[in-house]
Amino acid sequence: THSFTLFPYTTLFRSISVVNTMGQVVYDKDVDNENETIDMTQYESGVYMLKITTENGIAVKKIMKL
């Protein structure tokens, strides 16, 4: 499967976005639940930046789809 699920540990997510290496936002969603599953099957293999916004701030992580 080419999906992953994010689980918050201390705070709830506000929004989640995924940006490709060309700076294009390929996934952007406001969320109000305790976890979020992102299906990456329609995206090309490569490196993406995952941006997670919570009530406590913003975290950016690099992810790779093989």
Coordinates of N, CA and C in Angstrom, one line a residue, residues 4-8 11-19 25-40 43 49-54 57-61 63:
F4 N -0.1 6.3 4.3 CA 0.4 6.3 5.7 C -0.6 7.1 6.6
T5 N -0.6 6.8 7.8 CA -1.5 7.4 8.8 C -0.7 8.2 9.8
L6 N -1.1 9.4 10.1 CA -0.5 10.2 11.1 C -1.3 10.2 12.3
F7 N -0.7 10.1 13.5 CA -1.4 10.0 14.8 C -0.7 11.1 15.7
P8 N -1.5 12.1 16.1 CA -1.0 13.1 17.0 C -0.8 12.5 18.4
T11 N -1.3 16.9 20.7 CA -2.2 17.9 20.3 C -2.9 17.5 19.0
L12 N -4.0 18.1 18.7 CA -4.8 17.7 17.5 C -4.2 18.5 16.3
F13 N -4.3 17.8 15.1 CA -3.9 18.5 13.8 C -4.9 19.5 13.5
R14 N -4.5 20.6 12.9 CA -5.3 21.6 12.3 C -5.4 21.5 10.8
S15 N -4.2 21.3 10.1 CA -4.1 21.1 8.7 C -2.9 20.3 8.4
I16 N -3.0 19.6 7.2 CA -1.9 18.8 6.7 C -1.7 19.1 5.2
S17 N -0.5 19.3 4.8 CA -0.3 19.5 3.4 C 1.0 18.7 3.0
V18 N 1.0 18.3 1.7 CA 2.2 17.7 1.1 C 2.6 18.5 -0.1
V19 N 3.9 18.8 -0.2 CA 4.4 19.6 -1.3 C 5.5 18.8 -2.0
V25 N 1.7 22.2 -4.2 CA 1.0 21.5 -3.2 C 0.1 20.4 -3.8
V26 N 0.4 19.2 -3.5 CA -0.3 18.0 -4.1 C -1.4 17.5 -3.1
Y27 N -1.3 17.9 -1.9 CA -2.3 17.5 -0.9 C -2.5 18.6 0.1
D28 N -3.7 19.0 0.4 CA -3.9 20.0 1.4 C -5.3 19.8 2.0
K29 N -5.3 19.7 3.3 CA -6.6 19.4 4.0 C -6.6 20.0 5.4
D30 N -7.7 20.6 5.7 CA -8.0 21.0 7.0 C -8.6 19.8 7.8
V31 N -8.0 19.5 8.9 CA -8.5 18.3 9.6 C -8.9 18.7 11.0
D32 N -9.8 17.9 11.6 CA -10.2 18.2 12.9 C -10.4 16.8 13.7
N33 N -9.7 15.8 13.2 CA -9.9 14.5 13.9 C -8.5 14.1 14.5
E34 N -8.5 13.0 15.1 CA -7.3 12.6 15.9 C -6.3 11.9 15.0
N35 N -6.6 11.5 13.8 CA -5.6 10.9 12.9 C -6.0 11.2 11.5
E36 N -5.1 11.0 10.6 CA -5.3 11.3 9.2 C -4.5 10.4 8.4
T37 N -5.2 9.7 7.4 CA -4.5 8.8 6.4 C -4.4 9.5 5.1
I38 N -3.2 9.5 4.6 CA -2.9 10.1 3.3 C -2.6 9.0 2.3
D39 N -3.3 9.0 1.2 CA -3.1 8.0 0.1 C -2.2 8.6 -0.9
M40 N -1.0 8.0 -1.1 CA 0.0 8.5 -2.0 C 0.0 7.8 -3.3
Y43 N 0.6 9.8 -6.6 CA 1.7 10.6 -6.7 C 2.9 9.9 -7.3
M49 N 7.6 17.1 0.9 CA 7.6 17.8 2.2 C 6.3 17.7 2.8
L50 N 6.2 17.2 4.1 CA 4.9 17.0 4.8 C 4.9 18.2 5.8
K51 N 3.8 19.0 5.7 CA 3.7 20.1 6.7 C 2.5 19.9 7.5
I52 N 2.7 19.8 8.8 CA 1.6 19.5 9.8 C 1.4 20.8 10.7
T53 N 0.2 21.3 10.7 CA -0.1 22.5 11.5 C -1.0 22.0 12.7
T54 N -0.5 22.4 13.9 CA -1.3 22.0 15.1 C -1.6 23.3 15.9
G57 N 1.9 24.8 16.8 CA 2.8 25.3 15.8 C 2.8 24.5 14.6
I58 N 3.9 24.5 13.8 CA 4.0 23.9 12.5 C 5.3 23.0 12.5
A59 N 5.1 21.8 12.0 CA 6.2 20.9 11.8 C 6.3 20.5 10.3
V60 N 7.5 20.5 9.8 CA 7.8 20.1 8.4 C 8.7 18.9 8.4
K61 N 8.3 17.8 7.7 CA 9.1 16.6 7.6 C 9.3 16.2 6.2
I63 N 9.5 13.3 3.4 CA 9.0 12.0 3.2 C 9.4 11.5 1.8

